[in-house]
Coordinates of C-alpha atoms and ligand atoms in Angstrom, one line a residue:
M17 CA 225.2 -148.4 47.5
C18 CA 228.2 -149.8 46.8
G19 CA 231.7 -148.3 48.4
I20 CA 234.2 -148.3 45.6
V21 CA 237.8 -147.0 46.9
G22 CA 241.0 -146.6 43.8
Y23 CA 244.5 -145.5 43.7
T24 CA 247.3 -146.0 41.4
G25 CA 250.8 -144.5 42.5
P26 CA 254.4 -144.7 43.8
K27 CA 252.9 -146.1 47.4
E28 CA 251.5 -149.4 48.4
A29 CA 247.8 -149.4 47.0
Y30 CA 246.8 -151.7 50.3
P31 CA 246.4 -149.8 53.3
I32 CA 245.0 -146.6 51.5
L33 CA 241.9 -149.0 50.0
I34 CA 241.5 -150.7 53.6
K35 CA 241.3 -147.5 55.2
G36 CA 239.2 -145.8 52.3
L37 CA 237.3 -149.1 52.8
K38 CA 235.8 -148.2 56.2
R39 CA 235.8 -144.7 55.3
L40 CA 233.0 -146.3 52.9
E41 CA 231.7 -149.0 54.8
Y42 CA 228.6 -146.5 55.6
R43 CA 227.4 -147.6 52.2
G44 CA 226.8 -151.5 52.2
Y45 CA 228.9 -154.6 54.6
D46 CA 227.8 -156.9 53.2
S47 CA 230.9 -158.4 51.6
A48 CA 234.3 -156.9 51.0
G49 CA 236.8 -156.9 48.7
I50 CA 240.7 -156.0 47.3
A51 CA 242.2 -156.3 43.5
L52 CA 245.9 -155.3 43.5
L53 CA 248.2 -155.4 40.9
N54 CA 252.3 -155.3 41.1
S55 CA 255.1 -157.2 38.4
A56 CA 253.1 -160.8 39.7
G57 CA 250.1 -160.0 38.4
L58 CA 246.5 -159.7 39.9
N59 CA 245.6 -160.3 43.5
I60 CA 242.4 -160.8 44.4
Y61 CA 240.7 -161.8 48.2
K62 CA 237.6 -160.5 49.3
K63 CA 235.3 -162.3 52.1
K64 CA 232.0 -161.9 53.3
G65 CA 231.2 -159.7 56.1
K66 CA 232.3 -155.8 56.9
V67 CA 235.8 -154.7 55.6
A68 CA 237.8 -155.5 59.8
D69 CA 236.9 -160.1 58.1
L70 CA 238.7 -158.3 55.0
E71 CA 241.9 -157.6 56.9
E72 CA 241.6 -159.9 59.2
F73 CA 241.8 -162.6 56.4
I74 CA 244.9 -160.6 54.4
I75 CA 246.6 -161.2 57.6
G76 CA 250.0 -162.7 55.4
K77 CA 249.3 -162.2 52.2
N78 CA 251.5 -160.7 49.5
T79 CA 249.7 -157.5 49.5
H80 CA 252.5 -156.2 47.6
G81 CA 251.4 -153.9 44.2
N82 CA 251.0 -150.0 43.5
T83 CA 247.8 -150.3 42.0
G84 CA 244.6 -151.1 43.5
I85 CA 240.4 -151.1 43.3
G86 CA 238.5 -152.5 46.9
H87 CA 234.6 -152.6 47.6
T88 CA 232.3 -153.0 50.1
R89 CA 229.0 -154.5 48.9
W90 CA 225.3 -154.1 49.9
A91 CA 224.3 -157.3 47.4
T92 CA 221.8 -156.9 44.6
H93 CA 222.7 -159.9 42.3
G94 CA 223.7 -162.6 44.9
E95 CA 223.7 -163.2 48.1
P96 CA 225.6 -161.8 50.8
S97 CA 229.1 -164.3 50.3
D98 CA 232.2 -164.5 49.6
R99 CA 232.0 -165.5 45.8
N100 CA 229.8 -163.3 45.4
A101 CA 232.3 -160.9 46.6
H102 CA 233.7 -158.0 44.2
P103 CA 236.1 -157.8 42.9
H104 CA 235.4 -160.2 40.2
R105 CA 238.2 -162.0 37.7
S106 CA 236.9 -161.9 34.1
A107 CA 236.9 -166.0 32.7
G108 CA 240.4 -164.8 30.6
G109 CA 242.1 -164.2 34.1
K110 CA 243.8 -160.6 33.6
L111 CA 240.7 -158.1 34.5
A112 CA 239.5 -157.3 37.9
M113 CA 236.1 -154.7 37.7
I114 CA 234.5 -153.7 41.1
H115 CA 230.6 -152.2 40.6
N116 CA 228.0 -149.9 42.2
G117 CA 224.4 -149.6 40.5
I118 CA 222.4 -152.6 38.6
I119 CA 222.8 -153.3 35.3
E120 CA 219.9 -153.9 34.2
N121 CA 219.8 -155.9 31.2
Y122 CA 222.3 -158.1 33.1
N123 CA 219.6 -161.4 32.4
Q124 CA 219.8 -160.5 28.3
L125 CA 223.6 -160.0 28.8
K126 CA 223.8 -163.5 30.6
Q127 CA 222.3 -165.4 28.3
E128 CA 224.8 -163.8 24.8
L129 CA 226.9 -164.7 27.1
L130 CA 226.2 -168.0 28.6
N131 CA 225.6 -169.4 24.9
K132 CA 228.6 -167.5 23.5
G133 CA 230.6 -171.3 26.1
Y134 CA 231.3 -169.6 29.3
S135 CA 229.5 -170.2 32.6
L136 CA 230.4 -168.3 35.3
Q137 CA 231.5 -168.0 39.0
S138 CA 229.1 -166.1 40.7
D139 CA 225.1 -164.3 41.1
T140 CA 226.4 -161.0 39.9
D141 CA 225.2 -158.6 37.4
T142 CA 228.7 -157.5 38.1
E143 CA 230.5 -160.7 37.1
V144 CA 228.3 -160.5 33.6
L145 CA 229.7 -157.5 32.4
L146 CA 232.7 -158.0 32.7
N147 CA 233.3 -161.2 30.6
F148 CA 231.4 -159.0 27.9
I149 CA 233.6 -156.4 27.6
E150 CA 236.6 -159.2 27.9
E151 CA 234.1 -160.6 25.4
I152 CA 233.7 -157.3 23.3
K153 CA 237.2 -156.2 23.8
N154 CA 238.5 -160.2 22.8
K155 CA 236.4 -159.9 19.1
N156 CA 237.4 -156.9 18.3
Q157 CA 240.9 -157.3 18.9
C158 CA 240.8 -153.2 20.3
S159 CA 241.0 -152.1 23.4
L160 CA 239.8 -152.2 26.7
E161 CA 238.8 -148.7 26.5
E162 CA 237.7 -149.0 23.5
A163 CA 235.4 -151.8 24.7
V164 CA 234.1 -150.7 27.7
R165 CA 232.7 -148.2 25.3
I166 CA 231.8 -150.2 23.6
A167 CA 230.0 -152.1 26.1
L168 CA 227.9 -149.2 28.2
K169 CA 226.8 -148.4 25.4
R170 CA 224.8 -152.0 25.2
V171 CA 223.7 -151.2 29.3
T172 CA 221.1 -150.0 31.1
G173 CA 221.0 -149.3 33.9
A174 CA 223.4 -147.7 36.7
Y175 CA 226.2 -147.8 37.5
V176 CA 230.1 -146.6 38.3
I177 CA 233.0 -149.5 37.4
L178 CA 237.1 -149.2 38.3
I179 CA 238.6 -152.4 35.8
L180 CA 242.5 -153.6 37.0
D181 CA 243.7 -154.9 33.8
E182 CA 246.9 -157.0 34.2
E183 CA 248.4 -155.1 30.5
N184 CA 247.5 -151.9 31.8
P185 CA 249.5 -152.6 36.0
D186 CA 249.3 -149.0 36.9
T187 CA 245.9 -147.5 35.2
I188 CA 242.9 -147.8 36.7
L189 CA 239.6 -147.4 34.1
A190 CA 236.0 -145.7 35.1
A191 CA 233.3 -145.4 34.2
R192 CA 229.8 -143.8 35.6
K193 CA 226.5 -143.5 35.0
G194 CA 223.7 -143.1 38.4
S195 CA 226.6 -143.4 40.8
P196 CA 229.5 -141.2 41.8
L197 CA 231.8 -141.5 41.6
V198 CA 234.9 -138.8 43.1
I199 CA 238.4 -138.7 41.6
G200 CA 241.5 -137.5 43.8
I201 CA 244.2 -135.0 42.5
G202 CA 247.8 -136.5 44.1
K203 CA 251.3 -135.2 43.2
G204 CA 252.2 -138.4 41.0
E205 CA 249.2 -139.9 41.8
H206 CA 245.2 -140.3 42.0
F207 CA 242.5 -142.3 44.1
L208 CA 239.4 -143.0 43.8
G209 CA 235.9 -143.9 46.0
S210 CA 232.7 -143.0 45.5
D211 CA 233.1 -139.6 47.6
A212 CA 235.8 -137.6 49.1
S213 CA 236.1 -139.7 52.3
P214 CA 238.8 -141.8 51.6
M215 CA 240.9 -139.3 49.8
L216 CA 240.8 -136.9 52.9
E217 CA 244.7 -136.6 53.9
Y218 CA 246.3 -137.3 50.1
T219 CA 244.9 -134.1 48.6
R220 CA 242.8 -131.5 48.3
E221 CA 241.8 -131.6 44.7
V222 CA 239.2 -133.3 43.3
V223 CA 236.9 -133.8 40.3
Y224 CA 232.6 -135.1 40.0
V225 CA 233.3 -137.6 36.9
N226 CA 229.6 -136.6 35.3
D227 CA 227.0 -139.6 34.0
Y228 CA 228.5 -141.4 31.0
E229 CA 232.1 -140.2 31.7
L230 CA 235.0 -142.5 31.3
A231 CA 238.5 -142.1 33.3
I232 CA 242.1 -143.7 32.6
V233 CA 243.4 -143.2 35.6
K234 CA 247.6 -143.1 35.8
P235 CA 250.2 -141.9 37.9
D236 CA 250.6 -138.9 37.2
E237 CA 247.4 -138.4 34.0
L238 CA 243.5 -137.9 34.6
I239 CA 242.7 -138.8 30.3
L240 CA 238.3 -137.9 30.9
K241 CA 235.8 -138.5 28.1
N242 CA 232.5 -139.3 27.5
L243 CA 231.5 -142.4 25.7
G244 CA 232.2 -140.5 22.0
N245 CA 235.7 -141.1 22.6
E246 CA 235.8 -137.5 23.1
T247 CA 238.3 -135.7 25.6
I248 CA 236.7 -133.6 28.6
T249 CA 239.1 -130.7 30.1
P250 CA 238.9 -132.0 34.2
F251 CA 237.1 -129.9 36.3
V252 CA 239.0 -129.5 39.2
Q253 CA 237.8 -128.2 42.6
K254 CA 238.3 -127.4 46.2
L255 CA 237.6 -129.6 49.1
D256 CA 235.7 -128.0 51.9
M257 CA 236.1 -131.2 54.5
E258 CA 237.8 -132.0 57.7
L259 CA 238.9 -135.7 58.7
A260 CA 237.3 -134.2 62.2
A261 CA 234.2 -135.0 60.3
I262 CA 234.9 -138.5 59.0
E263 CA 235.9 -139.8 62.3
K264 CA 234.3 -140.4 65.4
G265 CA 235.4 -137.1 67.6
G266 CA 235.4 -139.9 71.1
Y267 CA 232.5 -141.3 70.4
Q268 CA 230.9 -145.1 70.6
H269 CA 229.5 -144.8 67.5
F270 CA 228.4 -141.5 65.6
M271 CA 224.7 -142.1 65.7
L272 CA 225.8 -140.6 68.8
K273 CA 228.2 -137.9 68.5
E274 CA 226.2 -136.6 65.1
I275 CA 222.8 -136.2 67.3
H276 CA 225.2 -134.4 69.9
E277 CA 226.7 -132.0 66.8
Q278 CA 222.9 -131.0 66.3
P279 CA 223.7 -127.7 68.3
H280 CA 226.8 -127.3 66.4
T281 CA 225.3 -128.7 62.3
L282 CA 222.0 -126.9 63.1
Y283 CA 224.0 -123.8 63.6
D284 CA 226.6 -123.6 60.2
C285 CA 222.6 -124.0 58.7
F286 CA 221.9 -120.7 59.8
R287 CA 224.7 -118.7 59.2
G288 CA 224.8 -116.2 56.8
R289 CA 221.2 -116.4 56.0
L290 CA 219.5 -116.1 59.6
D291 CA 219.7 -112.8 61.3
A292 CA 217.2 -112.2 63.3
E293 CA 218.2 -109.0 65.3
A294 CA 217.9 -107.4 61.5
G295 CA 214.7 -109.7 60.3
L296 CA 216.8 -110.9 57.7
I297 CA 216.6 -114.4 55.6
T298 CA 219.5 -114.7 52.5
M299 CA 218.8 -117.4 50.2
S300 CA 220.8 -117.3 47.3
G301 CA 219.1 -119.6 45.5
V302 CA 215.4 -118.7 46.5
Q303 CA 216.6 -115.0 44.9
Q304 CA 217.9 -116.3 42.3
Y305 CA 214.4 -118.1 41.2
A306 CA 212.3 -115.5 43.6
D307 CA 209.7 -115.0 40.2
E308 CA 209.0 -119.0 40.5
L309 CA 208.4 -119.8 44.2
V310 CA 206.3 -115.7 44.8
H311 CA 203.9 -116.7 41.7
A312 CA 204.6 -120.7 42.1
K313 CA 200.7 -122.7 41.8
R314 CA 202.0 -125.9 43.5
I315 CA 204.9 -127.3 44.9
I316 CA 205.6 -130.6 44.5
M317 CA 207.8 -132.4 47.7
V318 CA 209.9 -135.4 47.4
G319 CA 212.3 -137.7 48.9
C320 CA 212.0 -140.7 50.6
G321 CA 212.9 -142.1 54.1
T322 CA 213.5 -139.6 56.7
S323 CA 214.2 -136.9 54.3
W324 CA 210.7 -138.0 53.5
H325 CA 209.1 -136.8 56.1
A326 CA 211.4 -133.9 56.2
A327 CA 208.7 -133.0 53.1
L328 CA 206.3 -133.6 55.6
V329 CA 206.6 -130.8 58.0
A330 CA 207.9 -128.7 54.7
E331 CA 204.3 -129.2 53.8
Y332 CA 202.3 -127.7 56.7
L333 CA 205.3 -125.3 57.2
F334 CA 204.0 -124.4 53.1
E335 CA 201.6 -124.2 54.2
E336 CA 200.2 -122.3 56.2
L337 CA 202.9 -119.4 55.9
C338 CA 202.9 -119.4 51.6
R339 CA 199.6 -119.8 51.1
V340 CA 200.4 -122.2 47.9
P341 CA 199.8 -126.2 47.8
V342 CA 202.0 -128.4 49.0
E343 CA 201.7 -131.9 47.4
V344 CA 204.8 -134.2 49.4
E345 CA 205.2 -137.7 47.3
Y346 CA 207.2 -140.5 47.6
A347 CA 210.1 -140.6 45.2
S348 CA 209.8 -143.8 44.3
E349 CA 206.2 -144.2 44.2
F350 CA 206.1 -140.7 42.1
R351 CA 208.6 -141.7 39.3
Y352 CA 206.5 -144.9 38.5
R353 CA 203.1 -143.3 37.7
N354 CA 202.4 -140.6 35.4
P355 CA 202.3 -137.6 37.9
V356 CA 200.7 -134.7 36.2
I357 CA 203.3 -131.6 36.5
R358 CA 201.9 -128.1 34.4
Q359 CA 205.0 -125.3 33.8
G360 CA 206.1 -123.7 36.8
D361 CA 205.0 -125.7 39.2
I362 CA 207.8 -126.9 41.7
V363 CA 209.8 -129.6 43.0
V364 CA 211.5 -129.7 46.0
A365 CA 213.9 -132.6 46.1
I366 CA 215.2 -134.0 49.4
S367 CA 218.1 -135.9 50.5
Q368 CA 221.6 -136.2 53.2
S369 CA 222.6 -138.3 50.0
G370 CA 222.2 -136.4 47.2
E371 CA 222.3 -139.9 45.6
T372 CA 219.0 -141.4 46.3
A373 CA 218.4 -143.4 42.7
D374 CA 213.9 -142.7 43.3
T375 CA 215.3 -139.1 44.3
L376 CA 216.8 -138.8 40.8
V377 CA 215.1 -140.3 38.6
A378 CA 211.8 -138.0 40.0
I379 CA 214.1 -135.5 39.4
E380 CA 214.7 -136.1 35.6
K381 CA 211.0 -136.9 35.3
A382 CA 209.9 -133.7 36.6
R383 CA 212.8 -132.5 35.1
E384 CA 211.6 -133.5 30.9
Q385 CA 207.5 -132.2 32.4
G386 CA 209.3 -128.7 32.6
A387 CA 209.4 -128.5 36.4
I388 CA 211.7 -125.9 38.2
I389 CA 213.5 -128.4 40.0
F390 CA 215.1 -126.7 43.7
G391 CA 217.6 -129.4 46.1
V392 CA 217.8 -129.5 49.7
V393 CA 220.7 -130.8 49.5
N394 CA 223.3 -132.2 53.1
V395 CA 225.8 -133.6 50.3
V396 CA 228.1 -130.5 49.1
G397 CA 228.6 -131.3 44.7
S398 CA 226.3 -135.0 45.1
S399 CA 224.1 -136.0 41.7
I400 CA 220.8 -134.6 42.9
S401 CA 222.7 -130.8 43.7
R402 CA 224.1 -130.8 40.2
I403 CA 220.9 -132.0 38.6
T404 CA 218.4 -128.8 40.4
H405 CA 218.1 -125.4 39.2
A406 CA 218.9 -124.2 42.5
G407 CA 218.4 -125.4 45.7
A408 CA 219.9 -125.1 49.5
Y409 CA 222.7 -127.3 51.4
T410 CA 221.6 -128.1 54.2
H411 CA 225.7 -127.6 56.1
A412 CA 224.8 -130.5 58.2
G413 CA 228.7 -132.2 57.6
P414 CA 229.4 -135.1 56.1
E415 CA 226.9 -138.2 58.3
I416 CA 228.8 -141.5 58.4
G417 CA 225.8 -143.0 60.7
V418 CA 223.0 -145.1 59.2
A419 CA 221.0 -143.3 61.0
S420 CA 219.8 -139.9 59.5
T421 CA 219.5 -137.2 62.2
K422 CA 221.4 -134.3 62.4
A423 CA 220.6 -134.3 59.0
Y424 CA 217.2 -134.4 59.2
T425 CA 217.2 -131.5 62.0
A426 CA 218.9 -129.4 59.1
Q427 CA 216.5 -130.1 56.3
L428 CA 213.5 -128.8 58.3
S429 CA 215.8 -125.4 59.6
V430 CA 216.4 -125.6 55.6
L431 CA 213.1 -126.0 54.9
T432 CA 212.1 -123.7 57.7
M433 CA 213.6 -120.5 56.3
M434 CA 212.7 -121.5 52.1
A435 CA 208.7 -121.2 53.4
L436 CA 209.7 -117.9 56.1
N437 CA 211.5 -116.0 52.9
I438 CA 208.9 -116.9 50.0
A439 CA 206.2 -116.1 53.1
R440 CA 207.7 -112.9 52.9
M441 CA 208.3 -112.3 49.3
K442 CA 204.5 -113.1 48.9
N443 CA 203.1 -110.8 51.8
T444 CA 201.6 -114.3 53.3
I445 CA 203.2 -113.7 56.3
S446 CA 202.8 -111.0 59.1
E447 CA 205.9 -109.0 60.3
E448 CA 205.1 -109.6 63.7
N449 CA 204.5 -113.6 63.6
F450 CA 208.0 -112.9 60.4
L451 CA 210.6 -112.0 63.7
H452 CA 208.6 -113.4 66.3
L453 CA 209.6 -116.8 64.0
L454 CA 213.6 -116.1 63.2
K455 CA 213.9 -115.6 66.9
E456 CA 212.4 -118.7 67.8
L457 CA 214.3 -120.5 64.8
Q458 CA 217.2 -118.3 66.6
Q459 CA 216.9 -119.7 69.6
I460 CA 216.8 -123.7 68.0
P461 CA 220.7 -124.6 69.1
E462 CA 220.8 -123.9 72.0
K463 CA 217.4 -125.3 72.9
V464 CA 218.3 -128.2 71.0
S465 CA 221.8 -128.5 73.4
W466 CA 219.8 -128.7 77.1
T467 CA 217.6 -131.1 75.9
L468 CA 221.0 -133.4 74.7
Q469 CA 221.6 -132.4 78.9
H470 CA 219.6 -135.5 79.4
N471 CA 220.3 -137.8 77.1
Q472 CA 221.7 -140.2 81.0
H473 CA 218.0 -140.1 80.9
I474 CA 216.6 -141.5 78.6
K475 CA 219.8 -144.0 77.9
D476 CA 217.6 -145.4 80.9
M477 CA 214.4 -145.3 79.5
A478 CA 216.2 -146.6 76.6
Q479 CA 217.2 -150.5 79.2
K480 CA 213.3 -150.4 80.8
Y481 CA 212.1 -150.7 78.0
K482 CA 214.9 -152.9 75.3
N483 CA 213.0 -156.2 74.5
A484 CA 209.3 -154.6 74.1
K485 CA 208.1 -156.1 71.6
D486 CA 206.5 -153.3 69.6
F487 CA 206.3 -149.6 69.6
L488 CA 203.5 -146.5 68.9
Y489 CA 204.6 -143.5 68.1
L490 CA 202.4 -141.3 68.0
G491 CA 201.9 -136.6 67.3
R492 CA 199.9 -133.9 65.8
N493 CA 199.7 -131.8 63.2
L494 CA 203.1 -130.2 62.8
N495 CA 204.6 -133.7 64.9
F496 CA 202.5 -136.1 63.1
P497 CA 206.2 -136.1 61.3
T498 CA 207.4 -136.1 63.9
A499 CA 206.5 -139.7 64.4
L500 CA 206.7 -140.9 61.7
E501 CA 210.9 -140.7 61.9
G502 CA 210.8 -141.5 66.0
A503 CA 209.9 -145.1 65.5
L504 CA 212.0 -145.2 61.3
K505 CA 214.8 -144.3 64.3
L506 CA 213.3 -147.7 66.2
K507 CA 213.1 -149.5 63.6
E508 CA 216.5 -148.9 61.6
I509 CA 218.6 -149.5 65.2
S510 CA 216.9 -151.6 67.1
Y511 CA 214.9 -154.1 64.9
I512 CA 211.4 -153.5 67.1
H513 CA 208.2 -153.2 65.0
A514 CA 208.2 -149.4 65.2
S515 CA 204.0 -147.9 64.1
G516 CA 203.9 -144.1 63.3
Y517 CA 200.9 -142.3 63.4
P518 CA 198.6 -139.5 63.4
A519 CA 197.5 -139.6 66.5
G520 CA 193.4 -138.9 66.0
E521 CA 194.0 -141.0 63.7
M522 CA 194.3 -143.6 66.4
K523 CA 190.8 -144.2 67.6
H524 CA 189.9 -145.9 63.5
G525 CA 192.5 -148.3 64.1
P526 CA 195.6 -149.1 65.6
I527 CA 193.6 -149.1 69.0
A528 CA 193.3 -152.1 68.4
L529 CA 197.4 -152.4 68.9
V530 CA 197.0 -151.4 72.6
D531 CA 197.5 -153.4 75.5
E532 CA 199.0 -153.1 78.8
H533 CA 202.4 -154.3 76.8
L534 CA 202.9 -151.0 74.8
P535 CA 204.8 -148.6 74.8
V536 CA 202.4 -145.6 73.1
V537 CA 205.7 -142.6 72.5
F538 CA 203.2 -139.7 71.9
I539 CA 204.1 -136.0 70.4
A540 CA 202.4 -133.9 73.5
T541 CA 204.7 -130.8 73.7
K542 CA 202.4 -127.5 73.5
D543 CA 201.0 -125.8 71.3
K544 CA 197.5 -126.0 69.3
V545 CA 196.5 -129.5 70.4
H546 CA 198.1 -130.0 72.8
D547 CA 194.7 -130.1 74.1
K548 CA 193.2 -132.9 71.4
I549 CA 197.1 -135.2 71.9
I550 CA 195.8 -135.0 76.2
S551 CA 192.7 -137.3 75.8
N552 CA 193.7 -139.7 72.7
M553 CA 196.9 -140.2 76.0
Q554 CA 194.1 -141.3 78.5
E555 CA 192.3 -143.4 75.4
I556 CA 195.1 -145.1 75.7
K557 CA 196.0 -144.7 79.0
A558 CA 192.7 -146.4 79.2
R559 CA 193.3 -149.1 78.0
K560 CA 196.3 -150.0 80.0
G561 CA 198.7 -148.1 77.5
R562 CA 202.8 -148.1 78.8
L563 CA 202.6 -143.9 78.0
L564 CA 205.7 -142.3 77.0
A565 CA 205.8 -138.8 75.6
V566 CA 208.1 -136.6 74.7
I567 CA 206.7 -132.9 77.1
T568 CA 208.1 -129.5 77.7
E569 CA 210.1 -128.8 80.9
G570 CA 206.9 -127.5 83.3
D571 CA 204.1 -129.6 82.7
T572 CA 203.7 -131.7 85.4
A573 CA 200.0 -132.4 84.5
T574 CA 201.4 -133.8 81.7
K575 CA 203.9 -135.3 83.0
E576 CA 201.5 -137.1 85.3
I577 CA 200.1 -138.9 83.5
C578 CA 202.3 -141.0 81.9
E579 CA 205.4 -143.7 82.5
D580 CA 207.8 -141.9 81.5
T581 CA 208.4 -138.1 80.2
M582 CA 211.7 -137.0 77.8
V583 CA 211.6 -133.3 78.3
V584 CA 211.5 -130.0 75.7
P585 CA 212.2 -126.7 76.3
E586 CA 209.6 -125.1 75.0
A587 CA 209.5 -123.9 71.1
D588 CA 206.9 -122.5 68.9
E589 CA 205.2 -125.2 66.5
R590 CA 206.3 -124.8 63.9
V591 CA 210.2 -124.6 63.9
A592 CA 209.5 -127.7 67.4
P593 CA 210.1 -130.2 65.1
I594 CA 213.8 -129.6 64.9
L595 CA 213.8 -129.8 68.1
N596 CA 211.7 -132.8 69.8
V597 CA 212.2 -135.1 67.4
V598 CA 216.1 -135.3 69.5
P599 CA 214.6 -137.3 71.8
L600 CA 213.5 -140.4 70.0
Q601 CA 217.0 -140.2 68.0
L602 CA 219.0 -141.4 70.8
L603 CA 215.4 -143.2 72.4
A604 CA 216.5 -145.2 69.6
Y605 CA 220.0 -144.8 70.0
H606 CA 219.7 -146.6 73.1
I607 CA 218.1 -149.6 72.2
G608 CA 219.2 -149.8 69.9
V609 CA 223.2 -150.0 72.3
A610 CA 220.8 -151.9 74.6
K611 CA 220.1 -155.0 72.1
G612 CA 223.6 -155.4 71.5
Y613 CA 223.3 -153.8 68.2
D614 CA 225.5 -151.6 65.5
V615 CA 223.3 -148.9 65.5
D616 CA 225.6 -147.2 62.3
K617 CA 225.7 -150.6 60.0
P618 CA 221.9 -151.9 61.6
R619 CA 221.7 -155.2 58.8
N620 CA 220.4 -155.0 55.7
L621 CA 220.9 -150.7 55.1
A622 CA 222.9 -149.2 53.3
K623 CA 222.8 -145.2 54.1
S624 CA 222.9 -144.3 50.5
V625 CA 220.5 -145.8 48.2
T626 CA 221.7 -146.3 45.0
V627 CA 220.2 -148.7 43.5
E628 CA 215.4 -148.6 42.2
Ligands
LIG20 C1 216.9 -142.9 57.8 O1 217.5 -143.2 58.8 C2 217.1 -143.8 57.0 N1 218.2 -144.5 56.1 C3 216.8 -143.8 55.2 O2 215.3 -142.9 55.5 C4 217.2 -142.0 54.6 O3 216.6 -141.2 54.6 C5 216.7 -142.3 52.8 O4 217.8 -143.8 52.3 C6 216.8 -141.4 51.7 O5 219.1 -140.8 51.7 P1 218.6 -139.0 51.2 O6 218.3 -138.4 52.7 O7 219.9 -139.9 50.9 O8 218.1 -139.0 49.9

């Protein structure tokens, strides 16, 4: 969480920083701020609210400066307010700092500062760290760089920090542990960001800074060091991201754009991997660890939120197709247990951002205990993609809307291909079944496209249900996770309470909630449990619940018992979760919009959860 941006070079920094912050706003939008250096010194502007509020606040103020840093915040320590917004200024007045992450031992550091007579202006861990650095600099009469090195050795937690110093007006000092930092290399200028989006129109050359590295960034020089003060040669990589991918392209919201992009993102995900005509799946990451994957006694899947739902779908697929036991774990729980991991266990870590703190730590823990880690990640070059042994990118492109949509369907596609690939190597799938599923997968982008044509119908439905106080989502088998995902989307975007449940469990408790006001959304497409689902629907109807369902095209019998339906084309049940979630994404989106909410930036959330 929190987006950070920086610039040093011959241009005016302010417009670059503001534009960069708008692109990083998906990471947090509780407050925003900017620090600019010019010959007169340091100007800091910050404001509670979104970047647009900051921009309005700055109108008419001095924004001159060729070096600057900017921050968009997701609050951890201290409520969202002007006072707690970043950048923070040091007590001595010459340093300004922004921070993404959490300083876990900040209380201890704070106490040390208070004992020395410091008084703090905010409730943040960031201001504590900044003054701790300044205190070391003053006490040791050393450079800022040296002071940062000493201070960071005392710090526990996660951080990316960017510091400006009035005494070095063209330099940004940056350091990272656990939160992402990208440095863009221009001609006589450098850009810094939580991701590469703020620098896309200026450079294609970037350096992904690693944990425990410190960067001294000047217009025409980039020095990278470790905390032991040894110089490191920066590894320059070429950016493979287009500007259009991070713009709305005519859609009202990123979320709607991303839902509609799915036929293309799924196609991109299959390209070069799935060849139904030749009967082939080629996944280089799987090939690399083929032996280990084939002989794995157990696969543990970890993730959070939507990525955890993808893991649940994969559990059904891997167990059925590969005949291997699968455990699905919330990364946030897994890491604090004392999980039994044996040599040769495979851990599959699933993450859109590749930066989720809980997932990162879970991986580290499993790795220490000898597991092989396979990543299913969307963001290329992200932290998770770099600490796994092997993996497969989902190729969904940048996902900006906080509610995950296209990344989820791409995760399901990658995991399905993985299961098929491993099953074939293990001989746990018949040739006929394998070829049939390849064809089914290949047809998915087209079927998603067909489903999206019913957008207007779902928009109309949204008007009807927008005032409901609660929703229940029910599904069985592979569509139980679809029910969970549908409910999560609605909660996130519309702030309506929604629960996802296995349809068969309904009678063990949740059925008590059913009355004539409760919309119950069934995932009732044609599959082997269809009859059971119909019985569950009748049970709801008998208690006057409002029946909604995702149904298979042409299933008039199911349509007749529902108040409203959302239609998808027929698909094999093992690939159907990729398709069935699409109408539920649209339903959540349209209800959120109908209620007047900012669906791309739902309250209290952030896209990339880099705190525990
Ligand atoms: C999805 O709509 C959510 N915003 C959230 O649950 C998300 O899936 C979760 O935070 C995990 O993120 P990751 O995939 O980037 O690791």
